[in-house]
Short mmCIF file of C-alpha atoms and ligand atoms in Angstrom, two decimals:
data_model
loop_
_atom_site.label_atom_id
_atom_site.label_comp_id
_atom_site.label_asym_id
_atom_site.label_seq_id
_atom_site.Cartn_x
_atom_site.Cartn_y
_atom_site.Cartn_z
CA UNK A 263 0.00 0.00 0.00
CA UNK A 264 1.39 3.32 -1.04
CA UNK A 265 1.88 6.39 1.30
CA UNK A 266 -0.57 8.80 0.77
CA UNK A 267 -3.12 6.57 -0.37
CA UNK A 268 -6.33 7.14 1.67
CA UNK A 269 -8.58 9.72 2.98
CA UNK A 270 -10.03 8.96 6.06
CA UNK A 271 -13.34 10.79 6.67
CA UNK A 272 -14.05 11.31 10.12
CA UNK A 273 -17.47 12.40 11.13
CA UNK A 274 -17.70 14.44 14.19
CA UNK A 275 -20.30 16.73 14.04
CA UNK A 276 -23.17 14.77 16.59
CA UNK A 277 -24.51 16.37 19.43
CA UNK A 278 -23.95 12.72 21.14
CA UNK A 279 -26.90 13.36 23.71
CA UNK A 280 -27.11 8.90 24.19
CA UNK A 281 -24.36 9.78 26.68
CA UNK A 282 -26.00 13.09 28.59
CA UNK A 283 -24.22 15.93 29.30
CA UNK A 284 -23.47 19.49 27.51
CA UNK A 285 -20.18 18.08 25.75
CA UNK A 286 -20.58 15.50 22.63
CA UNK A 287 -18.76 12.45 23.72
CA UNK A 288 -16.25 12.89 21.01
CA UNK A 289 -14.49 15.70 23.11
CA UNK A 290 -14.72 14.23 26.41
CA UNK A 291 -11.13 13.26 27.86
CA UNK A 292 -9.57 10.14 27.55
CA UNK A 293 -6.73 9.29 28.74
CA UNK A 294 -5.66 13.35 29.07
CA UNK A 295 -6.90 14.23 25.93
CA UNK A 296 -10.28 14.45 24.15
CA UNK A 297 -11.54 11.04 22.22
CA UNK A 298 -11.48 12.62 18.56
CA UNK A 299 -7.74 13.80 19.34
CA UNK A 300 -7.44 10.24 19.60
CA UNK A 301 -8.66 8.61 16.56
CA UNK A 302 -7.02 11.06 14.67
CA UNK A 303 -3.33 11.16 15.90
CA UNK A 304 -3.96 7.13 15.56
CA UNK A 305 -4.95 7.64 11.64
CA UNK A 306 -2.12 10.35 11.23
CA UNK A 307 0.85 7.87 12.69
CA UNK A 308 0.07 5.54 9.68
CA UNK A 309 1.52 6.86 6.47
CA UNK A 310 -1.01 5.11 3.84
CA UNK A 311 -3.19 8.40 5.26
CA UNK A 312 -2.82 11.50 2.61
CA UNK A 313 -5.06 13.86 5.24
CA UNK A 314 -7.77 13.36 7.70
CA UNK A 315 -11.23 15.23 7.21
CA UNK A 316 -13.55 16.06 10.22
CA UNK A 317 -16.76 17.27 9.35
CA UNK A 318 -16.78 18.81 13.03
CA UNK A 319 -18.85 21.56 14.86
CA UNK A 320 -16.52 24.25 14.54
CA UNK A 321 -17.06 26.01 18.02
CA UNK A 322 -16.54 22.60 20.44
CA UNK A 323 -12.65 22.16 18.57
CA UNK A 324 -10.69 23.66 21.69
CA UNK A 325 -8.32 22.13 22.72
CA UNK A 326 -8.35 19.64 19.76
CA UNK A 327 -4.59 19.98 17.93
CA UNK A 328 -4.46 20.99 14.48
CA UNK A 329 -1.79 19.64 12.10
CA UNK A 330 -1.10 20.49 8.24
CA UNK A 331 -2.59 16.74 7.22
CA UNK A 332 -5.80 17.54 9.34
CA UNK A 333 -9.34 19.50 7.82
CA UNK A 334 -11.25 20.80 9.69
CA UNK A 335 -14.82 21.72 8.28
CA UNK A 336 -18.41 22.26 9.49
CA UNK A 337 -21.01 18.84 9.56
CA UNK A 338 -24.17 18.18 8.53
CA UNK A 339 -27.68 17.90 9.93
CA UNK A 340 -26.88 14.24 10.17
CA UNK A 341 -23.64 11.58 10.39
CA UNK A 342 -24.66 10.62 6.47
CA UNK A 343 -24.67 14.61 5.52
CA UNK A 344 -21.55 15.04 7.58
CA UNK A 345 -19.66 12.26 5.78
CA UNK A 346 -21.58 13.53 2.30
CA UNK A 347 -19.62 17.08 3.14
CA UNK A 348 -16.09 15.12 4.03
CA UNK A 349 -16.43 13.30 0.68
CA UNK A 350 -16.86 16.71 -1.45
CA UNK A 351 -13.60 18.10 0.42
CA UNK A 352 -11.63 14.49 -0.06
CA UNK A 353 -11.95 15.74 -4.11
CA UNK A 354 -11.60 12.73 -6.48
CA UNK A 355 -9.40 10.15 -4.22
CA UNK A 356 -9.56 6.98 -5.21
CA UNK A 357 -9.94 5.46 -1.70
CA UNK A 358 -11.64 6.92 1.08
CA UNK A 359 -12.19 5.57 4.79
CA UNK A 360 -14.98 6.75 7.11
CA UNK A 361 -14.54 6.39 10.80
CA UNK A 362 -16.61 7.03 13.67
CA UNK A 363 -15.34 9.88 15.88
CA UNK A 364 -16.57 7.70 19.03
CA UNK A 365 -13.86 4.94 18.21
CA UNK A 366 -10.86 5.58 19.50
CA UNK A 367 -9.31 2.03 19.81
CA UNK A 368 -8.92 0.32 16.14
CA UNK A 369 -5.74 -1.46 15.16
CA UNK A 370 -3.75 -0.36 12.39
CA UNK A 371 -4.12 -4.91 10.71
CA UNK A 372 -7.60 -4.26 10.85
CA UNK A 373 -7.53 -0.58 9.19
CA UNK A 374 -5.12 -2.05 6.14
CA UNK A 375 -6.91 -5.71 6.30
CA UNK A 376 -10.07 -3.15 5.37
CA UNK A 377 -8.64 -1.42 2.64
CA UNK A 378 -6.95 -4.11 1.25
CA UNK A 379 -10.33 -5.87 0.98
CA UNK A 380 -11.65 -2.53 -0.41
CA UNK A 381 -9.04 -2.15 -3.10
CA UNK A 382 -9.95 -5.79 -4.38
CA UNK A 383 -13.89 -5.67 -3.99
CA UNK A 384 -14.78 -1.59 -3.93
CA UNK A 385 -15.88 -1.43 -0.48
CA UNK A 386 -14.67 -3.05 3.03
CA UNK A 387 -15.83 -2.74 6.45
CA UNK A 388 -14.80 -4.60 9.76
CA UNK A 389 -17.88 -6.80 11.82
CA UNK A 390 -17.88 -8.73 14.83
CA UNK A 391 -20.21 -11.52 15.66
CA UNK A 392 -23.02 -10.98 18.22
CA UNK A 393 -22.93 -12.53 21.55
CA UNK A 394 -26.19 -11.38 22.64
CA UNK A 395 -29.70 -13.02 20.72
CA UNK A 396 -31.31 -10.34 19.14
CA UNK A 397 -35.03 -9.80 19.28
CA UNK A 398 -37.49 -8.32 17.26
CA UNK A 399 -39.53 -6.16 19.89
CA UNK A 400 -43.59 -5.03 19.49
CA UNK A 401 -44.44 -1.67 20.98
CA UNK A 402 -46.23 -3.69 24.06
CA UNK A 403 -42.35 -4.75 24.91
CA UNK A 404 -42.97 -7.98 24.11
CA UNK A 405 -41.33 -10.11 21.66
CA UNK A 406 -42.16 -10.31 18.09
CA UNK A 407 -39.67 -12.64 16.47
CA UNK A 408 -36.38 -13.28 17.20
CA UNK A 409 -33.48 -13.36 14.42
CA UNK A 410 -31.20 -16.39 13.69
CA UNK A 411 -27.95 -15.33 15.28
CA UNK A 412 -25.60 -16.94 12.94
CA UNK A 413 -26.92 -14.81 10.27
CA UNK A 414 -26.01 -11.76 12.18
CA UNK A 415 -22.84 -9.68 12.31
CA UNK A 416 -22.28 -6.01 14.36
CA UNK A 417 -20.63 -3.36 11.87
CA UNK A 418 -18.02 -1.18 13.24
CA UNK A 419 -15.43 1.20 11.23
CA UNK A 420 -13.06 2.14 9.56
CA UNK A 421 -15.03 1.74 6.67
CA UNK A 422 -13.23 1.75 3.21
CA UNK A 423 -14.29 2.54 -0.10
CA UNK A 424 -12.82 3.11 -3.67
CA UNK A 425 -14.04 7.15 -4.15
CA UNK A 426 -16.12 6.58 -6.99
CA UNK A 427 -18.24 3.83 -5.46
CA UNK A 428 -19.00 6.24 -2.32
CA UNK A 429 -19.02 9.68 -4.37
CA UNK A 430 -22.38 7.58 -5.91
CA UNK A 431 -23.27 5.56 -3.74
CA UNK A 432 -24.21 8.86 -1.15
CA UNK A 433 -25.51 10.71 -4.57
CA UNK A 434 -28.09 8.08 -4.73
CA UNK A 435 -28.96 7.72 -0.85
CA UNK A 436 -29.53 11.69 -1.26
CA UNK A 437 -31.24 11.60 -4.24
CA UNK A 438 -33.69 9.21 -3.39
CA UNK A 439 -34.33 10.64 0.46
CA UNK A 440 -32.61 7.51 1.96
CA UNK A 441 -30.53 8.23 5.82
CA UNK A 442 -28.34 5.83 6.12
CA UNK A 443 -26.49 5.52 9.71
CA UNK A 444 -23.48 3.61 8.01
CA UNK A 445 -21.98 3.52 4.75
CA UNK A 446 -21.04 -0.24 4.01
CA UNK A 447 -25.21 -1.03 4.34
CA UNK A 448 -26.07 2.14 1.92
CA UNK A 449 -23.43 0.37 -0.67
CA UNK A 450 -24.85 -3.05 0.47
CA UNK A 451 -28.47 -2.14 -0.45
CA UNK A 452 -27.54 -0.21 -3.44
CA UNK A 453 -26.27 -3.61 -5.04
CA UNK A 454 -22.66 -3.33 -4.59
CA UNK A 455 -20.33 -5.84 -3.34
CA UNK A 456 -19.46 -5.17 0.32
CA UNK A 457 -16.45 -7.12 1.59
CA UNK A 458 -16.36 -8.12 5.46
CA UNK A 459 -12.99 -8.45 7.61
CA UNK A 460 -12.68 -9.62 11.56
CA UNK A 461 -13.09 -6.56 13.36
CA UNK A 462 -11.83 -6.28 17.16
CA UNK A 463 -14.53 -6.27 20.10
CA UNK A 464 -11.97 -3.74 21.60
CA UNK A 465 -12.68 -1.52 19.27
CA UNK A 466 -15.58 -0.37 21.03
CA UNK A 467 -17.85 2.70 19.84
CA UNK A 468 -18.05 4.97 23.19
CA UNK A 469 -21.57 5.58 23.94
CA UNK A 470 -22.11 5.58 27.27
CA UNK A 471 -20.20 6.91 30.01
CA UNK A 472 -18.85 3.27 31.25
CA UNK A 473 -17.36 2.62 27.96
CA UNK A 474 -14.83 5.18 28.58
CA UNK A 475 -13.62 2.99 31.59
CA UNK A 476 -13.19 0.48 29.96
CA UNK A 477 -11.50 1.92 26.81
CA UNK A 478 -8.87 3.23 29.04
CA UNK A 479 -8.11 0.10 30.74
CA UNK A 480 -7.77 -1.04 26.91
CA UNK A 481 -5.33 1.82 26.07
CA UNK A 482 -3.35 1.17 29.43
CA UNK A 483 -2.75 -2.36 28.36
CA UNK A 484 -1.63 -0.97 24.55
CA UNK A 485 0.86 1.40 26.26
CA UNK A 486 2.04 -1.48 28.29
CA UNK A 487 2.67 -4.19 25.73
O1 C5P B 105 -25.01 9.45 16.79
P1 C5P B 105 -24.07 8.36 16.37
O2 C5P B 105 -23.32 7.78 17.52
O3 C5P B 105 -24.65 7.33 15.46
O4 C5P B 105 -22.98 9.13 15.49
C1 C5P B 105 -21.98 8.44 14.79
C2 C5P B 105 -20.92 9.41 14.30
O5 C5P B 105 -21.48 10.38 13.41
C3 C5P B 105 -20.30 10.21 15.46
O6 C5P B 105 -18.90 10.27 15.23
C4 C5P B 105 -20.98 11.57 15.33
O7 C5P B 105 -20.19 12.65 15.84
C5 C5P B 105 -21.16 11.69 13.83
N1 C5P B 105 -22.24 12.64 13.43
C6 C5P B 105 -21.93 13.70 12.55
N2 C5P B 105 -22.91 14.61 12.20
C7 C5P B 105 -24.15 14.51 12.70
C8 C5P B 105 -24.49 13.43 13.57
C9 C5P B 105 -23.51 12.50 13.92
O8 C5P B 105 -20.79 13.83 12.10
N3 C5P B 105 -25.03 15.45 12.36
#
């Protein structure tokens, strides 16, 4: 893989309210600095990155470090109009990553094992089985049907794309009033071939306020091996 060979969308721009509180969880500390600051010095240590786009509320970016392969730029109404706004900045690249802002502890295998698979099919993401059975629920909190497990996979980012295959693949969600909440199931349902690699149970998505106990303790162990 060649230096300088993806753009890694990173949408930040949610007001994160699952997790309470007046900050979005993106920019609450971790570790001595906030998550995003995280996830991106991670992306910027790896040289296949050419620059790193965050689609971002402008105003909550104190204290968030700027460097001369990071873009800063306002979001969208919504993640999918965030990462729509990213992908006009990224230009024409011919492979683009999306990342959730929330994820601070991916592994630079699984990132490459992604666009590798992305390269070869057009579009990549990592999954992770389910441990838990997963019911269908009916509004009287009761169950409705329950789903066959095997079947069933968790997605989680980075996400990886050849540009063209995204630049239409989000040109057709928009144009036909469809919000999707992750890329790889937009491509997916628009007929496209969607390659899946092992993802990493550590690499949690921080959503509520435990999680970022426990992706500390994570970090800690990184640091010490
Ligand atoms: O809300 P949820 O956890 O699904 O958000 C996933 C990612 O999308 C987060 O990184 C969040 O900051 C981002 N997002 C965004 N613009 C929005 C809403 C969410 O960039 N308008």
């Amino acid at each position: 893989m060649a230096a300088g060979s993806v753009i890694v969308i990173v949408p930040a721009a949610g007001a994160g309210t699952r997790f309470g509180g007046q900050i979005p969880k993106q920019f609450l500390p971790l570790a001595g600095k906030p998550l995003i600051q995280h996830v991106i010095e991670r992306f910027l240590l790896d040289e296949i990155v050419e620059r790193v786009i965050v689609p971002v509320t402008p105003q909550l970016l104190s204290g968030v470090k700027n460097s001369e392969r990071v873009t800063f730029m306002a979001g969208g109404e919504t993640r999918m109009q965030s990462v729509v706004r990213g992908l006009a900045e990224a230009g024409d690249a011919e492979l683009v990553a999306v990342h959730d802002a929330v994820r601070p502890l991916f592994s630079a295998t699984m990132f490459h094992a992604v666009i590798e698979a992305a390269q070869a099919a057009g579009a990549a993401l990592p999954v992770v089985p389910l441990t838990d059975t997963i019911h269908v629920m009916s509004e009287d909190a009761t169950i409705a049907s329950t789903l066959d497990r095997t079947m069933l996979a968790a997605a989680q980012t980075p996400q990886c794309f050849r540009g063209s295959l995204l630049r239409d693949v989000l040109a057709r969600a928009e144009r036909e009033g469809i919000e999707g909440t992750d890329e790889a199931g937009l491509a997916a349902g628009f007929g496209y071939t969607v390659r899946a690699v092992p993802g990493d149970p550590r690499n949690l998505k921080i959503t509520v306020p435990e999680d970022l106990a426990v992706a500390e303790s994570y970090l800690q162990q990184w640091g010490a091996s």
